[in-house]
Amino acid sequence: MGTHIIKMPDIGEGIAEVELAAWHVKVGDTVKEDQPLADVMTDKATVEIPSPVSGTVLALGGQVGDVMAVGSELIRLEVEGAGNQKPGAAQTAPAAAQATPAPAAPAAHAEPASQATPEPATEAAPAPVAPAASRPAPPAQAPVVARQPGERPLASPAVRKRAWDLGIELRFVHGTGPAGRIGHEDLDAYLQGRGGTLGTRAGLVERNDEQAVPVIGLRRKIAQKMQEAKRRIPHFSYVEEIDVTELEELRAQLNRKWGESRGRLTVLPLLARAMVLALRDFPQINARFDDELGVVTRYGAVHLGIAAQSPGGLMVPVVRHAEARDPWSIAAEIARLGDAVRGGKAERDELLGSTITISSLGPLGGIVSTPVINRPEVAIVGVNRIVERPMIRHGVVVPRKLMNLSSSFDHRVVDGMDAAEFIQAVRALLEQPAMLFVEAS
């Protein structure tokens, strides 16, 4: 028997380190060739690391959440034959690798023990009581004394604040001080006499439980990207109201006629089509800015990022060449990519190379938002929910379906006038939706 060490492979694109996102094996497991060992995460995607050999796991090279350098020891296997470890070198394994505890389950369940077994919420405990020698001992069961209407209980501001925080109404507390003045010891006696409940406000109970949630994996990458985008990009936002009544009517007609054969349309592919048409006149918005080199690259192709929620957090799969797709093709690709993201099956290439992004929360979209630009892009268009509201048209109040577009732009390379004109162009297309199907000459 020999020892085979598998090192962190070179993922490509000059990446020097990756984050260990999940283990699929633990110490003692028998693995086969090509069996997945671990998931690692780069800035762009999660990559599965397979085993090049069969063997038994001797040691793991890190814990979930660790950032590991390319070429460092990932895992150590016992294999048939000599392996790739020289005789006598078996004792040189890093201490951290040998001491690393094996996770109990793969990716989705590989949590730190403090997170996987949170302490139960503690019941509210009585507040600290002064030593008995410094105060008169209160009765074990303080009687509930109701004062006359309008009679104000006597108590210091500190006692009143504590009573408020505990949900205790002072008019029910018996005061043992001069002239019936209520002190902290009277609050303590009241709590003890009421069995530790917090006053007469049902359901108001102190909580002191805490849960530390490590920011690792995809959530850490999202946090880093958002921080970097806000730190480096001077955002400005522009919000416009769109009357989508005709768009919704046309969409309903198209779905009735072609929904079964071509697939059903939502607002998103129609908005994508409007953006593609409008970007022909605003190439500076379909762009990526390398601020380190000081170069803005404008693209003829519209590679449309679609911000999508996954079990691990926000991801942005890319509808490639949206300019060459009709609304049904865009809708089908959005659906396919959404399924891949939610199922954790999105390929690395499907998450790279977007030139502009749409962000939508669907029915939860609110009335306005300030979306964060997907760096190094220079613009993002946010879709808010559709609401029916009264609107004056031709002097008559009529119900209309209205939707806001909340968009953000990189003010270093996109002027405010250009951004406003771009959104107005998108608005004109959505409010006259027949134009979405008319190619400009």
Tab-separated table of C-alpha atoms in Angstrom:
chain	number	residue	atom	x	y	z
A	1	MET	CA	0.000	0.000	0.000
A	2	GLY	CA	1.133	3.536	-0.704
A	3	THR	CA	0.080	7.116	-0.153
A	4	HIS	CA	-1.249	9.333	-2.916
A	5	ILE	CA	-1.474	13.099	-2.326
A	6	ILE	CA	-3.908	15.083	-4.468
A	7	LYS	CA	-3.012	18.747	-4.693
A	8	MET	CA	-5.288	21.682	-5.418
A	9	PRO	CA	-5.370	21.821	-9.218
A	10	ASP	CA	-4.840	24.900	-11.348
A	11	ILE	CA	-8.352	26.094	-12.235
A	12	GLY	CA	-7.062	28.425	-14.947
A	13	GLU	CA	-7.346	32.159	-15.704
A	14	GLY	CA	-4.372	32.892	-13.458
A	15	ILE	CA	-6.257	31.991	-10.273
A	16	ALA	CA	-3.798	31.534	-7.401
A	17	GLU	CA	-6.176	30.494	-4.625
A	18	VAL	CA	-9.679	29.122	-4.223
A	19	GLU	CA	-12.141	28.639	-1.389
A	20	LEU	CA	-12.995	25.134	-0.213
A	21	ALA	CA	-16.788	25.118	-0.582
A	22	ALA	CA	-17.713	21.510	0.276
A	23	TRP	CA	-16.349	18.044	0.988
A	24	HIS	CA	-18.012	15.026	-0.603
A	25	VAL	CA	-15.898	12.518	1.373
A	26	LYS	CA	-14.571	12.096	4.915
A	27	VAL	CA	-11.655	10.311	6.548
A	28	GLY	CA	-12.081	6.561	6.184
A	29	ASP	CA	-14.226	6.702	3.050
A	30	THR	CA	-13.328	4.562	0.066
A	31	VAL	CA	-13.292	6.551	-3.174
A	32	LYS	CA	-13.217	5.460	-6.774
A	33	GLU	CA	-11.488	7.041	-9.723
A	34	ASP	CA	-13.389	10.119	-11.025
A	35	GLN	CA	-15.534	10.261	-7.868
A	36	PRO	CA	-16.114	13.864	-6.714
A	37	LEU	CA	-13.960	14.721	-3.717
A	38	ALA	CA	-14.680	18.382	-3.058
A	39	ASP	CA	-16.142	21.579	-4.466
A	40	VAL	CA	-13.962	24.666	-4.669
A	41	MET	CA	-15.085	28.158	-5.497
A	42	THR	CA	-13.402	30.839	-7.562
A	43	ASP	CA	-14.577	34.401	-8.102
A	44	LYS	CA	-16.774	33.169	-10.937
A	45	ALA	CA	-18.038	29.658	-10.291
A	46	THR	CA	-17.964	26.482	-8.240
A	47	VAL	CA	-15.707	23.738	-9.603
A	48	GLU	CA	-15.928	20.046	-8.705
A	49	ILE	CA	-12.609	18.269	-8.025
A	50	PRO	CA	-12.673	14.549	-8.951
A	51	SER	CA	-10.272	11.875	-7.727
A	52	PRO	CA	-7.699	10.721	-10.287
A	53	VAL	CA	-7.240	7.425	-8.414
A	54	SER	CA	-9.075	4.932	-6.221
A	55	GLY	CA	-8.213	4.606	-2.542
A	56	THR	CA	-9.144	5.296	1.080
A	57	VAL	CA	-9.186	8.784	2.567
A	58	LEU	CA	-6.404	9.270	5.128
A	59	ALA	CA	-6.595	13.026	5.708
A	60	LEU	CA	-8.331	16.133	4.438
A	61	GLY	CA	-6.292	19.213	3.627
A	62	GLY	CA	-8.673	21.851	4.970
A	63	GLN	CA	-12.088	22.756	6.296
A	64	VAL	CA	-15.059	24.160	4.452
A	65	GLY	CA	-14.506	27.904	4.137
A	66	ASP	CA	-10.701	27.711	4.034
A	67	VAL	CA	-8.935	29.627	1.264
A	68	MET	CA	-6.349	27.293	-0.247
A	69	ALA	CA	-3.501	28.039	-2.630
A	70	VAL	CA	-3.245	26.238	-5.950
A	71	GLY	CA	-0.737	23.404	-5.479
A	72	SER	CA	-1.417	22.939	-1.766
A	73	GLU	CA	-2.423	19.529	-0.418
A	74	LEU	CA	-6.137	18.921	-0.895
A	75	ILE	CA	-6.497	15.321	0.249
A	76	ARG	CA	-4.362	12.281	1.120
A	77	LEU	CA	-5.362	8.770	0.026
A	78	GLU	CA	-4.094	5.289	0.765
A	79	VAL	CA	-3.859	3.444	-2.552
A	80	GLU	CA	-2.782	0.116	-3.966
A	81	GLY	CA	0.837	0.180	-5.086
A	82	ALA	CA	3.470	2.782	-4.399
A	83	GLY	CA	1.346	5.927	-4.717
A	84	ASN	CA	3.062	9.251	-5.380
A	85	GLN	CA	4.525	9.760	-1.888
A	86	LYS	CA	8.172	8.877	-1.405
A	87	PRO	CA	8.925	6.345	1.327
A	88	GLY	CA	9.497	8.025	4.665
A	89	ALA	CA	7.632	11.191	3.637
A	90	ALA	CA	4.326	10.044	5.082
A	91	GLN	CA	5.118	11.785	8.365
A	92	THR	CA	5.531	15.172	6.687
A	93	ALA	CA	1.862	15.765	6.136
A	94	PRO	CA	0.843	19.187	7.400
A	95	ALA	CA	-0.452	19.058	10.958
A	96	ALA	CA	-3.536	20.974	9.916
A	97	ALA	CA	-4.274	18.418	7.237
A	98	GLN	CA	-3.995	15.502	9.665
A	99	ALA	CA	-5.965	17.203	12.388
A	100	THR	CA	-8.759	18.424	10.166
A	101	PRO	CA	-12.036	16.866	11.346
A	102	ALA	CA	-14.083	15.271	8.628
A	103	PRO	CA	-17.370	16.975	7.827
A	104	ALA	CA	-20.426	14.873	8.531
A	105	ALA	CA	-22.039	15.501	5.176
A	106	PRO	CA	-21.405	17.100	1.762
A	107	ALA	CA	-21.683	20.751	0.730
A	108	ALA	CA	-25.139	21.729	1.851
A	109	HIS	CA	-24.672	20.240	5.338
A	110	ALA	CA	-20.988	20.936	5.992
A	111	GLU	CA	-21.474	23.505	8.724
A	112	PRO	CA	-19.354	24.359	11.730
A	113	ALA	CA	-20.484	22.584	14.870
A	114	SER	CA	-21.504	25.860	16.461
A	115	GLN	CA	-23.870	26.476	13.579
A	116	ALA	CA	-25.124	22.961	13.062
A	117	THR	CA	-26.082	22.605	16.756
A	118	PRO	CA	-27.177	26.031	17.930
A	119	GLU	CA	-27.812	26.508	21.623
A	120	PRO	CA	-31.493	26.589	22.480
A	121	ALA	CA	-33.019	29.929	23.249
A	122	THR	CA	-32.694	30.674	26.937
A	123	GLU	CA	-35.683	31.672	28.988
A	124	ALA	CA	-35.654	35.196	30.325
A	125	ALA	CA	-33.853	35.262	33.635
A	126	PRO	CA	-34.619	37.692	36.446
A	127	ALA	CA	-32.465	40.781	36.395
A	128	PRO	CA	-29.522	40.912	38.820
A	129	VAL	CA	-30.619	41.503	42.406
A	130	ALA	CA	-28.638	43.556	44.886
A	131	PRO	CA	-27.079	41.626	47.803
A	132	ALA	CA	-29.526	40.892	50.592
A	133	ALA	CA	-27.457	42.811	53.132
A	134	SER	CA	-27.959	46.074	51.217
A	135	ARG	CA	-31.766	46.001	50.943
A	136	PRO	CA	-34.805	44.819	52.881
A	137	ALA	CA	-35.866	41.323	51.867
A	138	PRO	CA	-39.066	41.514	49.759
A	139	PRO	CA	-41.873	39.076	50.378
A	140	ALA	CA	-41.625	35.851	48.377
A	141	GLN	CA	-45.032	36.439	46.820
A	142	ALA	CA	-45.609	40.140	46.390
A	143	PRO	CA	-49.333	40.918	46.265
A	144	VAL	CA	-50.695	42.554	43.138
A	145	VAL	CA	-51.808	46.027	44.177
A	146	ALA	CA	-54.041	47.981	41.844
A	147	ARG	CA	-53.892	51.713	42.438
A	148	GLN	CA	-56.785	54.051	42.130
A	149	PRO	CA	-57.550	55.444	38.650
A	150	GLY	CA	-55.270	58.360	37.917
A	151	GLU	CA	-52.880	57.533	40.765
A	152	ARG	CA	-49.329	57.639	39.419
A	153	PRO	CA	-46.924	54.984	40.769
A	154	LEU	CA	-43.814	56.400	42.378
A	155	ALA	CA	-40.594	55.171	40.777
A	156	SER	CA	-37.276	56.528	39.541
A	157	PRO	CA	-36.640	56.975	35.792
A	158	ALA	CA	-34.276	53.968	35.834
A	159	VAL	CA	-36.951	51.751	37.394
A	160	ARG	CA	-39.546	53.002	34.908
A	161	LYS	CA	-37.260	52.233	31.962
A	162	ARG	CA	-36.511	48.737	33.241
A	163	ALA	CA	-40.206	48.082	33.816
A	164	TRP	CA	-40.956	49.221	30.265
A	165	ASP	CA	-38.235	46.989	28.848
A	166	LEU	CA	-39.668	44.036	30.820
A	167	GLY	CA	-43.232	44.768	29.795
A	168	ILE	CA	-44.361	45.412	33.387
A	169	GLU	CA	-47.120	47.908	34.144
A	170	LEU	CA	-46.052	49.699	37.322
A	171	ARG	CA	-49.613	50.211	38.576
A	172	PHE	CA	-49.703	46.485	39.375
A	173	VAL	CA	-46.398	46.467	41.304
A	174	HIS	CA	-46.367	46.766	45.100
A	175	GLY	CA	-43.847	49.384	46.228
A	176	THR	CA	-41.934	48.774	49.467
A	177	GLY	CA	-40.161	52.114	49.568
A	178	PRO	CA	-41.213	55.323	51.289
A	179	ALA	CA	-44.769	56.361	50.330
A	180	GLY	CA	-45.053	53.165	48.273
A	181	ARG	CA	-42.120	54.019	46.012
A	182	ILE	CA	-41.233	51.172	43.618
A	183	GLY	CA	-37.616	50.031	43.469
A	184	HIS	CA	-35.693	47.455	41.473
A	185	GLU	CA	-36.205	44.909	44.263
A	186	ASP	CA	-39.969	45.361	43.885
A	187	LEU	CA	-39.705	44.561	40.192
A	188	ASP	CA	-37.700	41.455	41.092
A	189	ALA	CA	-40.323	40.414	43.636
A	190	TYR	CA	-43.073	41.007	41.090
A	191	LEU	CA	-41.297	38.810	38.562
A	192	GLN	CA	-40.796	36.039	41.122
A	193	GLY	CA	-44.394	36.279	42.266
A	194	ARG	CA	-45.601	35.999	38.672
A	195	GLY	CA	-43.515	32.895	38.006
A	196	GLY	CA	-40.906	34.748	35.986
A	197	THR	CA	-43.331	36.031	33.358
A	198	LEU	CA	-42.687	39.499	32.042
A	199	GLY	CA	-45.677	41.557	33.050
A	200	THR	CA	-49.118	41.662	31.527
A	201	ARG	CA	-48.065	42.032	27.863
A	202	ALA	CA	-48.635	38.558	26.506
A	203	GLY	CA	-45.791	37.151	24.449
A	204	LEU	CA	-43.182	39.757	25.436
A	205	VAL	CA	-40.259	37.590	26.521
A	206	GLU	CA	-36.585	38.464	26.687
A	207	ARG	CA	-34.342	36.499	24.336
A	208	ASN	CA	-30.613	36.145	24.754
A	209	ASP	CA	-29.824	33.458	22.199
A	210	GLU	CA	-27.205	34.106	19.541
A	211	GLN	CA	-26.120	32.304	16.397
A	212	ALA	CA	-22.804	32.907	14.663
A	213	VAL	CA	-23.156	32.236	10.924
A	214	PRO	CA	-19.831	32.000	9.056
A	215	VAL	CA	-19.848	33.970	5.797
A	216	ILE	CA	-18.256	31.363	3.541
A	217	GLY	CA	-18.703	29.816	0.133
A	218	LEU	CA	-20.961	31.584	-2.328
A	219	ARG	CA	-22.191	34.001	0.332
A	220	ARG	CA	-18.592	35.201	0.908
A	221	LYS	CA	-18.031	35.641	-2.834
A	222	ILE	CA	-21.251	37.641	-3.118
A	223	ALA	CA	-20.227	39.823	-0.182
A	224	GLN	CA	-16.797	40.453	-1.700
A	225	LYS	CA	-18.220	41.307	-5.118
A	226	MET	CA	-20.842	43.663	-3.684
A	227	GLN	CA	-18.258	45.386	-1.500
A	228	GLU	CA	-15.854	45.776	-4.408
A	229	ALA	CA	-18.591	47.079	-6.719
A	230	LYS	CA	-19.763	49.708	-4.242
A	231	ARG	CA	-16.198	50.671	-3.300
A	232	ARG	CA	-14.944	51.141	-6.841
A	233	ILE	CA	-18.014	52.219	-8.820
A	234	PRO	CA	-19.657	55.615	-8.267
A	235	HIS	CA	-23.256	54.498	-8.745
A	236	PHE	CA	-26.112	56.745	-9.710
A	237	SER	CA	-29.668	55.524	-10.069
A	238	TYR	CA	-32.476	56.551	-12.386
A	239	VAL	CA	-36.101	55.472	-11.874
A	240	GLU	CA	-38.828	55.734	-14.485
A	241	GLU	CA	-42.485	54.708	-14.433
A	242	ILE	CA	-43.633	52.582	-17.368
A	243	ASP	CA	-47.255	52.090	-18.431
A	244	VAL	CA	-47.291	48.388	-19.338
A	245	THR	CA	-51.028	48.031	-19.904
A	246	GLU	CA	-50.661	47.435	-23.661
A	247	LEU	CA	-47.594	45.257	-23.087
A	248	GLU	CA	-49.563	43.006	-20.728
A	249	GLU	CA	-52.460	42.779	-23.183
A	250	LEU	CA	-50.104	41.837	-26.023
A	251	ARG	CA	-48.329	39.315	-23.829
A	252	ALA	CA	-51.642	37.671	-22.945
A	253	GLN	CA	-52.582	37.462	-26.643
A	254	LEU	CA	-49.212	35.964	-27.576
A	255	ASN	CA	-49.484	33.377	-24.799
A	256	ARG	CA	-52.998	32.394	-25.851
A	257	LYS	CA	-51.907	31.944	-29.443
A	258	TRP	CA	-48.403	30.493	-29.097
A	259	GLY	CA	-48.002	29.596	-25.437
A	260	GLU	CA	-48.330	25.866	-26.058
A	261	SER	CA	-46.049	25.679	-29.078
A	262	ARG	CA	-43.435	28.372	-28.350
A	263	GLY	CA	-43.603	28.663	-24.573
A	264	ARG	CA	-45.188	31.305	-22.377
A	265	LEU	CA	-43.762	34.805	-22.165
A	266	THR	CA	-43.211	36.805	-18.997
A	267	VAL	CA	-42.343	40.500	-18.904
A	268	LEU	CA	-38.621	39.705	-18.608
A	269	PRO	CA	-37.933	38.526	-22.201
A	270	LEU	CA	-39.934	41.459	-23.571
A	271	LEU	CA	-37.871	43.862	-21.457
A	272	ALA	CA	-34.715	42.114	-22.694
A	273	ARG	CA	-35.854	42.644	-26.275
A	274	ALA	CA	-36.515	46.337	-25.584
A	275	MET	CA	-33.046	46.731	-24.087
A	276	VAL	CA	-31.404	45.049	-27.073
A	277	LEU	CA	-33.122	47.463	-29.456
A	278	ALA	CA	-32.381	50.537	-27.323
A	279	LEU	CA	-28.697	49.622	-26.866
A	280	ARG	CA	-28.114	50.028	-30.601
A	281	ASP	CA	-28.209	53.788	-30.006
A	282	PHE	CA	-26.365	53.663	-26.670
A	283	PRO	CA	-23.284	51.454	-27.146
A	284	GLN	CA	-21.548	53.123	-24.185
A	285	ILE	CA	-24.039	51.382	-21.872
A	286	ASN	CA	-23.468	47.868	-23.256
A	287	ALA	CA	-19.896	47.890	-22.032
A	288	ARG	CA	-17.354	46.722	-19.458
A	289	PHE	CA	-14.878	49.041	-17.740
A	290	ASP	CA	-11.408	47.834	-16.771
A	291	ASP	CA	-10.659	50.593	-14.281
A	292	GLU	CA	-7.128	49.316	-13.637
A	293	LEU	CA	-6.164	49.693	-17.295
A	294	GLY	CA	-8.473	52.659	-17.849
A	295	VAL	CA	-10.187	51.012	-20.839
A	296	VAL	CA	-13.904	50.824	-21.633
A	297	THR	CA	-14.796	48.030	-24.042
A	298	ARG	CA	-18.062	48.475	-25.923
A	299	TYR	CA	-19.734	45.352	-27.276
A	300	GLY	CA	-21.872	44.782	-30.328
A	301	ALA	CA	-23.086	41.508	-28.819
A	302	VAL	CA	-25.540	41.811	-25.940
A	303	HIS	CA	-24.631	39.133	-23.412
A	304	LEU	CA	-27.441	39.675	-20.950
A	305	GLY	CA	-26.873	38.801	-17.306
A	306	ILE	CA	-30.012	37.694	-15.450
A	307	ALA	CA	-29.652	38.029	-11.685
A	308	ALA	CA	-31.116	34.801	-10.273
A	309	GLN	CA	-31.545	33.508	-6.746
A	310	SER	CA	-29.982	30.144	-5.904
A	311	PRO	CA	-30.085	28.169	-2.650
A	312	GLY	CA	-26.648	29.573	-1.830
A	313	GLY	CA	-27.287	33.176	-2.868
A	314	LEU	CA	-27.442	35.477	-5.865
A	315	MET	CA	-25.877	34.340	-9.154
A	316	VAL	CA	-25.862	35.912	-12.622
A	317	PRO	CA	-26.149	33.425	-15.499
A	318	VAL	CA	-25.755	34.886	-18.977
A	319	VAL	CA	-28.102	34.828	-21.979
A	320	ARG	CA	-25.553	34.996	-24.763
A	321	HIS	CA	-26.206	36.968	-27.938
A	322	ALA	CA	-29.585	38.266	-26.863
A	323	GLU	CA	-29.447	40.521	-29.906
A	324	ALA	CA	-29.887	37.450	-32.126
A	325	ARG	CA	-32.828	35.964	-30.187
A	326	ASP	CA	-36.566	36.598	-30.372
A	327	PRO	CA	-38.561	36.905	-27.111
A	328	TRP	CA	-39.423	33.185	-27.048
A	329	SER	CA	-35.789	32.173	-27.440
A	330	ILE	CA	-34.794	34.595	-24.665
A	331	ALA	CA	-37.591	33.229	-22.439
A	332	ALA	CA	-36.497	29.626	-23.015
A	333	GLU	CA	-32.858	30.440	-22.232
A	334	ILE	CA	-33.782	32.376	-19.076
A	335	ALA	CA	-35.827	29.386	-17.898
A	336	ARG	CA	-33.020	26.929	-18.673
A	337	LEU	CA	-30.402	28.991	-16.895
A	338	GLY	CA	-32.693	29.573	-13.919
A	339	ASP	CA	-33.220	25.827	-13.522
A	340	ALA	CA	-29.465	25.239	-13.758
A	341	VAL	CA	-28.716	27.852	-11.080
A	342	ARG	CA	-31.402	26.622	-8.691
A	343	GLY	CA	-30.274	23.034	-9.156
A	344	GLY	CA	-26.598	23.897	-8.668
A	345	LYS	CA	-25.807	22.704	-12.199
A	346	ALA	CA	-24.786	25.965	-13.856
A	347	GLU	CA	-21.534	25.593	-15.796
A	348	ARG	CA	-18.673	28.024	-15.333
A	349	ASP	CA	-19.024	29.418	-18.864
A	350	GLU	CA	-22.706	30.126	-18.226
A	351	LEU	CA	-21.786	32.561	-15.458
A	352	LEU	CA	-19.142	34.616	-17.277
A	353	GLY	CA	-18.991	37.424	-19.789
A	354	SER	CA	-22.195	39.433	-19.322
A	355	THR	CA	-22.171	42.978	-20.758
A	356	ILE	CA	-25.294	44.341	-19.009
A	357	THR	CA	-27.574	42.840	-16.359
A	358	ILE	CA	-31.277	42.705	-15.524
A	359	SER	CA	-32.243	42.352	-11.866
A	360	SER	CA	-35.801	41.317	-11.003
A	361	LEU	CA	-37.499	40.139	-7.830
A	362	GLY	CA	-40.756	39.374	-9.636
A	363	PRO	CA	-43.857	39.950	-7.467
A	364	LEU	CA	-41.549	40.984	-4.585
A	365	GLY	CA	-39.968	43.733	-6.663
A	366	GLY	CA	-41.357	46.629	-4.634
A	367	ILE	CA	-41.903	50.055	-6.149
A	368	VAL	CA	-38.274	51.194	-6.307
A	369	SER	CA	-34.803	49.737	-5.751
A	370	THR	CA	-31.147	50.687	-6.159
A	371	PRO	CA	-29.505	47.664	-7.806
A	372	VAL	CA	-25.746	47.205	-7.502
A	373	ILE	CA	-23.832	47.086	-10.787
A	374	ASN	CA	-22.370	43.717	-11.722
A	375	ARG	CA	-18.755	44.838	-12.000
A	376	PRO	CA	-17.044	45.324	-14.483
A	377	GLU	CA	-20.256	46.187	-16.334
A	378	VAL	CA	-21.396	49.803	-16.327
A	379	ALA	CA	-25.183	49.425	-16.053
A	380	ILE	CA	-27.903	47.296	-14.492
A	381	VAL	CA	-31.672	47.544	-15.050
A	382	GLY	CA	-33.894	46.661	-12.098
A	383	VAL	CA	-37.495	45.553	-12.604
A	384	ASN	CA	-40.100	46.434	-9.992
A	385	ARG	CA	-43.520	44.845	-9.624
A	386	ILE	CA	-46.521	45.726	-11.772
A	387	VAL	CA	-49.356	47.472	-9.921
A	388	GLU	CA	-52.736	48.665	-11.155
A	389	ARG	CA	-53.359	52.303	-10.289
A	390	PRO	CA	-55.634	55.123	-11.442
A	391	MET	CA	-54.119	57.304	-14.145
A	392	ILE	CA	-55.398	60.303	-16.082
A	393	ARG	CA	-55.566	59.668	-19.836
A	394	HIS	CA	-57.183	62.183	-22.165
A	395	GLY	CA	-58.766	63.909	-19.193
A	396	VAL	CA	-60.340	60.731	-17.820
A	397	VAL	CA	-59.248	58.721	-14.781
A	398	VAL	CA	-58.735	55.122	-15.881
A	399	PRO	CA	-57.076	52.055	-14.343
A	400	ARG	CA	-53.642	51.310	-15.819
A	401	LYS	CA	-50.911	48.761	-15.124
A	402	LEU	CA	-47.742	50.566	-14.112
A	403	MET	CA	-44.218	49.332	-13.436
A	404	ASN	CA	-41.040	51.126	-12.401
A	405	LEU	CA	-37.615	50.491	-13.868
A	406	SER	CA	-34.938	51.234	-11.245
A	407	SER	CA	-31.553	51.325	-12.959
A	408	SER	CA	-28.012	52.056	-11.833
A	409	PHE	CA	-25.095	53.313	-13.922
A	410	ASP	CA	-21.354	53.808	-13.522
A	411	HIS	CA	-21.019	57.583	-13.469
A	412	ARG	CA	-17.347	57.392	-14.480
A	413	VAL	CA	-18.253	56.334	-18.007
A	414	VAL	CA	-22.020	56.885	-18.366
A	415	ASP	CA	-23.360	60.437	-18.276
A	416	GLY	CA	-26.688	61.113	-16.597
A	417	MET	CA	-28.268	62.386	-19.817
A	418	ASP	CA	-27.270	59.234	-21.706
A	419	ALA	CA	-28.662	57.018	-18.961
A	420	ALA	CA	-31.972	58.895	-18.895
A	421	GLU	CA	-32.303	58.804	-22.688
A	422	PHE	CA	-31.554	55.071	-22.726
A	423	ILE	CA	-34.281	54.312	-20.179
A	424	GLN	CA	-36.692	56.586	-22.046
A	425	ALA	CA	-35.970	54.615	-25.223
A	426	VAL	CA	-36.730	51.371	-23.368
A	427	ARG	CA	-39.907	52.951	-22.006
A	428	ALA	CA	-41.106	53.971	-25.488
A	429	LEU	CA	-40.658	50.420	-26.751
A	430	LEU	CA	-42.501	48.865	-23.806
A	431	GLU	CA	-45.375	51.341	-24.031
A	432	GLN	CA	-45.719	50.664	-27.787
A	433	PRO	CA	-44.950	46.937	-27.659
A	434	ALA	CA	-45.643	46.279	-31.347
A	435	MET	CA	-42.336	48.032	-31.999
A	436	LEU	CA	-40.546	45.163	-30.249
A	437	PHE	CA	-41.272	43.033	-33.287
A	438	VAL	CA	-40.289	45.624	-35.903
A	439	GLU	CA	-36.654	45.557	-36.974
A	440	ALA	CA	-35.054	48.952	-37.617
A	441	SER	CA	-33.853	49.356	-41.192
